[in-house]
Structure formats: structure tokens, C-alpha cells
Tab-separated table of C-alpha atoms in Angstrom:
chain	number	residue	atom	x	y	z
A	261	MET	CA	0.000	0.000	0.000
A	262	ARG	CA	1.258	3.454	-0.941
A	263	LEU	CA	0.517	5.961	1.803
A	264	ILE	CA	0.121	9.690	1.374
A	265	LEU	CA	0.122	11.756	4.566
A	266	LEU	CA	-2.834	14.085	4.918
A	267	THR	CA	-4.317	15.589	1.746
A	268	GLN	CA	-1.212	17.316	0.415
A	269	PRO	CA	1.688	15.893	-1.624
A	270	LEU	CA	4.285	14.823	0.907
A	271	HIS	CA	7.542	16.720	1.043
A	272	HIS	CA	10.158	14.170	-0.074
A	273	ILE	CA	8.082	11.310	1.409
A	274	GLU	CA	8.956	8.991	-1.480
A	275	SER	CA	12.661	9.196	-0.705
A	276	ILE	CA	12.033	9.180	3.046
A	277	LEU	CA	10.160	5.870	2.786
A	278	MET	CA	12.602	4.365	0.300
A	279	LYS	CA	15.552	5.208	2.521
A	280	GLY	CA	13.896	3.411	5.436
A	281	HIS	CA	13.671	6.403	7.751
A	282	LEU	CA	10.141	5.311	8.642
A	283	SER	CA	7.808	2.572	7.480
A	284	ASN	CA	4.466	2.940	5.688
A	285	ARG	CA	2.746	1.869	8.884
A	286	THR	CA	4.544	4.479	10.974
A	287	ALA	CA	3.803	7.143	8.344
A	288	HIS	CA	0.103	6.263	8.477
A	289	PHE	CA	0.032	6.386	12.278
A	290	LEU	CA	1.708	9.804	12.300
A	291	GLU	CA	-0.752	11.017	9.654
A	292	VAL	CA	-3.666	10.243	11.962
A	293	ALA	CA	-1.833	11.802	14.927
A	294	LEU	CA	-1.269	15.011	12.951
A	295	ARG	CA	-4.872	15.278	11.818
A	296	SER	CA	-6.071	14.537	15.370
A	297	GLN	CA	-3.899	17.358	16.799
A	298	VAL	CA	-1.945	15.076	19.113
A	299	ASN	CA	0.940	16.800	20.902
A	300	MET	CA	4.235	15.245	19.803
A	301	ILE	CA	7.797	15.333	21.103
A	302	ILE	CA	10.563	14.039	18.844
A	303	ILE	CA	13.407	12.811	21.013
A	304	GLY	CA	16.890	11.407	20.538
A	305	GLU	CA	20.302	11.761	22.063
A	306	ARG	CA	22.659	14.580	21.086
A	307	GLY	CA	23.707	14.068	17.477
A	308	ASP	CA	20.594	12.120	16.511
A	309	ALA	CA	18.726	13.667	13.574
A	310	LYS	CA	15.477	14.966	15.063
A	311	LEU	CA	14.943	18.011	12.855
A	312	PRO	CA	14.320	16.149	9.549
A	313	LEU	CA	11.276	14.442	11.055
A	314	LEU	CA	10.048	17.718	12.585
A	315	ALA	CA	10.238	19.371	9.159
A	316	LEU	CA	8.581	16.400	7.449
A	317	LEU	CA	5.652	16.446	9.866
A	318	GLY	CA	5.387	20.229	9.792
A	319	ASN	CA	5.059	20.221	6.019
A	320	GLN	CA	2.068	17.876	6.259
A	321	ILE	CA	-0.098	19.999	8.542
A	322	PRO	CA	-3.160	21.107	6.549
A	323	LEU	CA	-2.744	24.530	4.948
A	324	SER	CA	-6.054	25.565	6.522
A	325	GLU	CA	-4.297	25.675	9.911
A	326	LYS	CA	-2.259	28.640	11.088
A	327	VAL	CA	1.188	27.380	12.070
A	328	ILE	CA	4.142	29.266	13.525
A	329	VAL	CA	7.650	27.837	13.100
A	330	LEU	CA	10.136	28.742	15.803
A	331	GLN	CA	13.690	27.659	15.000
A	332	ASP	CA	17.094	28.299	16.509
A	333	GLU	CA	20.465	28.403	14.752
A	334	ARG	CA	19.573	25.459	12.481
A	335	ALA	CA	17.000	26.251	9.802
A	336	LEU	CA	13.991	23.974	9.334
A	337	GLU	CA	13.069	23.018	5.774
A	338	ILE	CA	9.448	24.143	5.973
A	339	ASP	CA	7.717	24.656	2.621
A	340	ARG	CA	4.205	25.595	3.789
A	341	MET	CA	2.931	28.720	2.080
A	342	MET	CA	2.220	31.748	4.286
A	343	THR	CA	3.869	30.131	7.310
A	344	PRO	CA	5.855	32.551	9.510
A	345	ILE	CA	9.310	31.232	10.384
A	346	TRP	CA	10.825	32.978	13.373
A	347	SER	CA	14.378	32.563	14.617
A	348	ALA	CA	15.330	32.722	18.276
A	349	THR	CA	18.873	33.097	19.560
A	350	SER	CA	18.109	32.871	23.287
A	351	ARG	CA	15.652	31.427	25.798
A	352	GLU	CA	14.167	34.869	26.263
A	353	ASP	CA	13.508	35.099	22.518
A	354	LYS	CA	11.728	31.744	22.562
A	355	GLN	CA	9.576	32.739	25.515
A	356	LYS	CA	8.524	35.993	23.831
A	357	LEU	CA	7.819	34.321	20.495
A	358	ILE	CA	5.770	31.510	22.051
A	359	LYS	CA	3.576	34.157	23.689
A	360	ALA	CA	3.380	36.025	20.377
A	361	ALA	CA	2.223	32.859	18.598
A	362	ILE	CA	-0.583	32.497	21.145
A	363	SER	CA	-1.619	36.140	20.770
A	364	MET	CA	-1.855	35.643	16.982
A	365	ASN	CA	-4.442	32.875	17.491
A	366	SER	CA	-2.188	30.261	15.906
A	367	ASN	CA	-3.368	26.647	15.737
A	368	ARG	CA	0.010	25.043	16.362
A	369	ILE	CA	3.661	25.801	16.888
A	370	LEU	CA	6.691	23.876	15.611
A	371	LEU	CA	9.594	24.413	17.981
A	372	SER	CA	13.205	23.364	17.649
A	373	GLU	CA	14.564	22.740	20.178
A	374	LEU	CA	12.934	22.681	23.621
A	375	ARG	CA	15.766	23.271	26.069
A	376	GLY	CA	15.195	25.102	29.329
A	377	GLY	CA	13.743	28.462	30.266
A	378	GLU	CA	10.953	28.280	27.685
A	379	VAL	CA	9.610	24.879	28.854
A	380	GLU	CA	6.901	26.295	31.129
A	381	ASP	CA	5.691	28.776	28.493
A	382	TYR	CA	5.671	26.117	25.776
A	383	ILE	CA	3.798	23.509	27.814
A	384	ASP	CA	1.261	26.049	29.072
A	385	GLY	CA	0.755	27.405	25.546
A	386	VAL	CA	0.244	23.964	24.039
A	387	MET	CA	-2.144	22.852	26.772
A	388	GLN	CA	-4.265	26.018	26.559
A	389	HIS	CA	-4.088	27.170	22.939
A	390	LEU	CA	-1.773	25.203	20.624
A	391	GLN	CA	-2.919	21.574	20.634
A	392	GLY	CA	-1.095	19.441	18.081
A	393	SER	CA	2.215	21.278	18.408
A	394	ILE	CA	5.496	19.453	17.789
A	395	THR	CA	8.943	19.995	19.266
A	396	THR	CA	12.293	18.246	19.521
A	397	PHE	CA	14.008	17.410	22.801
A	398	VAL	CA	17.211	15.695	23.891
A	399	ALA	CA	16.357	12.509	25.818
A	400	ARG	CA	17.077	8.771	25.746
A	401	ASP	CA	13.516	7.479	26.018
A	402	SER	CA	10.026	8.497	27.138
A	403	GLU	CA	10.782	8.101	30.859
A	404	HIS	CA	13.883	10.266	30.550
A	405	THR	CA	11.830	12.821	28.564
A	406	VAL	CA	9.219	13.221	31.305
A	407	ASP	CA	11.847	13.296	34.067
A	408	ARG	CA	13.840	16.015	32.292
A	409	LEU	CA	10.749	18.126	31.584
A	410	VAL	CA	9.610	17.848	35.211
A	411	ASN	CA	13.043	18.953	36.429
A	412	LEU	CA	13.029	21.905	34.031
A	413	MET	CA	9.565	22.915	35.265
A	414	MET	CA	10.673	22.839	38.916
A	415	ASN	CA	12.031	26.369	39.185
A	416	PRO	CA	12.944	28.132	42.469
A	417	THR	CA	9.933	30.475	42.299
A	418	LEU	CA	7.435	27.621	42.739
A	419	PRO	CA	6.224	26.601	46.217
A	420	ASN	CA	8.146	23.650	47.618
A	421	SER	CA	5.301	21.361	48.649
A	422	PRO	CA	4.153	17.736	48.104
A	423	ALA	CA	1.141	19.038	46.170
A	424	MET	CA	3.375	20.888	43.702
A	425	GLU	CA	5.657	17.861	43.383
A	426	ASN	CA	2.645	15.824	42.261
A	427	LEU	CA	1.075	18.535	40.117
A	428	ILE	CA	4.003	19.225	37.804
A	429	PRO	CA	4.533	15.577	36.719
A	430	SER	CA	0.788	15.379	36.032
A	431	ILE	CA	0.943	18.487	33.844
A	432	VAL	CA	3.933	17.154	31.902
A	433	ALA	CA	2.334	13.732	31.400
A	434	SER	CA	-0.896	15.320	30.169
A	435	PHE	CA	1.061	17.451	27.710
A	436	ALA	CA	3.455	14.796	26.349
A	437	GLU	CA	0.895	12.661	24.531
A	438	LEU	CA	3.095	11.041	21.871
A	439	ILE	CA	6.866	10.669	22.164
A	440	ILE	CA	8.699	9.699	18.977
A	441	ARG	CA	12.274	8.445	19.388
A	442	VAL	CA	14.635	8.687	16.449
A	443	ALA	CA	18.212	7.456	16.165
A	444	GLY	CA	20.941	8.014	13.608
A	445	ASN	CA	22.574	10.861	11.723
A	446	GLU	CA	21.120	13.186	9.095
A	447	SER	CA	21.476	10.670	6.252
A	448	ASN	CA	20.754	7.471	8.162
A	449	TRP	CA	18.105	8.155	10.815
A	450	GLN	CA	15.146	5.954	11.723
A	451	VAL	CA	12.009	6.202	13.826
A	452	LYS	CA	12.738	3.673	16.574
A	453	GLU	CA	9.858	4.046	19.053
A	454	LEU	CA	6.380	5.535	19.397
A	455	THR	CA	5.261	5.853	23.018
A	456	GLU	CA	2.024	7.141	24.496
A	457	VAL	CA	2.232	8.953	27.845
A	458	THR	CA	-0.874	9.019	30.046
A	459	LEU	CA	-1.949	9.403	33.672
A	460	GLY	CA	-3.350	6.438	35.594
A	461	SER	CA	-6.274	6.451	38.015
A	462	LYS	CA	-3.926	7.326	40.893
A	463	LEU	CA	-2.174	10.009	38.829
A	464	GLU	CA	0.764	7.730	38.139
A	465	ILE	CA	2.564	8.303	34.839
A	466	ILE	CA	2.129	5.459	32.359
A	467	HIS	CA	4.466	4.946	29.389
A	468	ARG	CA	2.774	2.649	26.885
A	469	PRO	CA	4.816	1.549	23.862
A	470	ILE	CA	2.874	1.751	20.616
A	471	MET	CA	5.718	0.716	18.286
A	472	VAL	CA	9.255	-0.489	18.883
A	473	ASN	CA	11.622	-0.837	15.933
A	474	GLU	CA	14.091	-3.643	16.618
A	475	GLY	CA	16.175	-3.358	13.480
A	476	GLU	CA	14.371	-5.054	10.612
A	477	LYS	CA	11.152	-5.648	12.535
A	478	GLU	CA	8.579	-3.301	14.042
A	479	ASN	CA	6.568	-4.591	16.998
A	480	TRP	CA	3.168	-2.888	17.294
A	481	ASN	CA	0.701	-2.687	20.169
A	482	THR	CA	-2.567	-2.292	18.280
A	483	GLU	CA	-4.683	-1.287	21.268
A	484	TYR	CA	-6.041	2.159	20.469
A	485	PRO	CA	-4.191	4.981	22.262
A	486	LYS	CA	-5.977	7.017	24.909
A	487	PHE	CA	-5.639	10.110	22.735
A	488	ASP	CA	-7.977	8.444	20.218
A	489	ILE	CA	-10.612	10.702	21.786
A	490	LYS	CA	-9.063	13.537	19.761
A	491	ARG	CA	-9.511	11.583	16.526
A	492	LYS	CA	-13.176	11.054	17.327
A	493	LYS	CA	-13.721	14.714	18.202
A	494	LYS	CA	-12.191	15.712	14.869
A	495	ARG	CA	-14.420	13.136	13.121
A	496	ILE	CA	-11.443	11.597	11.387
A	497	LYS	CA	-12.429	8.345	9.693
A	498	SER	CA	-8.883	7.052	9.231
A	499	LYS	CA	-7.925	4.436	11.821
A	500	TRP	CA	-4.609	4.339	13.626
A	501	PHE	CA	-3.566	0.924	12.395
A	502	ILE	CA	-3.495	-0.606	8.915
């Protein structure tokens, strides 16, 4: 089966698939996630090529949506018409531009890379106004991602109390719906894992693998993700799994 993401011609998707960066099945899953406005974090260790996937996904967001691209010193190859691309050279710049994106009634923001001082503004903006946003982040796996984000959110100005220690992990887990791990360099990267992050009945953080790429084989958990509620609200007929 030949898959086309969303309703637009995919930006270099033919070569992306042929080079094995992601499978048809993974491409289809990410298509549904994009259309459902699922929040995504693309992770990898330092040196892993996260930006190519961010650009690929960003180019597939429907043109009817207002998207703001916020990049740092490395330019993103975004080809969407009428899409503002802003550059930030500091944390302060990112914080100001995230707030500006919200004030412009944007639908989503593409951010490379989430690092430190802007974490609270980004998470709050996505949760309140910018559902379906995508960013990149340096982390080994989904557990490390949540732990790092929680630590970055714990700033000295917040009250030091057990309630706050429970609240911040809950906020991060609610925000980080889909974590996509990539590995490899710019010419030889692959999507290695798709992980759903949810909260349990006792507010415990649950990391549920959706796909794990073990070399030549992808292992899929075909139980529908919890964020399927977004697909239903958007009345998207495409299913997650093919």
C-alpha cells in the first residue's frame, strides 16, 4: 500500500520511505496523529537527527491551519505557504515568540529545540491554545523525557510542597501525549519508538509503547491509544492501524 500523509503531496516522502527512515505503517500512524492534533515530542540523544522528522511532519499539517515555526540556529526546511518562520537566539527570545504565537491565534507551533527556560511557556501554551504542536528534545527514552521536563519545570519560584511535586509531573504527562524516538545521523536516521504517555487512576505516569523498531522488525501494540478521543472529536475516519 502506498501511503500519502494528509491531503497534500508529501515533502520528499517517497525518498524518506525508500531510505527506510520510517515505514508505511509508521507514516500512516503519524498522519492520523497530525490530523487529530496530538501533541508530539521528537526525542533522541545529542547528534541524533530529530529536525528532519520535525520538518517532514510540519510540512504535512493542513494549509487551513495557522502554524508558527520557531527555529534556533539550524534552519527547518518548511515549505508551507504563508507560514511565519521565526528565529530565536536565546531562551528569552523563545519565551517571547511563544507568547506572540498564542496572541496571533495560531493553531500550532513547531519548535526546535525545547531546552530550558521556555519549557513552562511552551507547555502552558500547548495545553491552553496550541494543541497538536510538535517539538524536539534531547532525551534517551520516554521516561527520561518526562523526568527532564519535570526537572526543568521545577524552578525556584514555585512553592516547595508535596502538592506541587505531584502537580508538575501530572501536567507534563498530560502534555506529552506522543513521544517519537529517532536514532541516527542526518542521512541514516530511523524512527525507533512511538510511546504514548498518560496518567493512571492514581495520577501515576504510564508509558505505553505503541511501536518499537528492533532493526528489521517493528513490533506494534494495536490497542487504540488514549488520545484516540481527539480523533473522534475531529471526526477523522482514518484508523490508527493498517
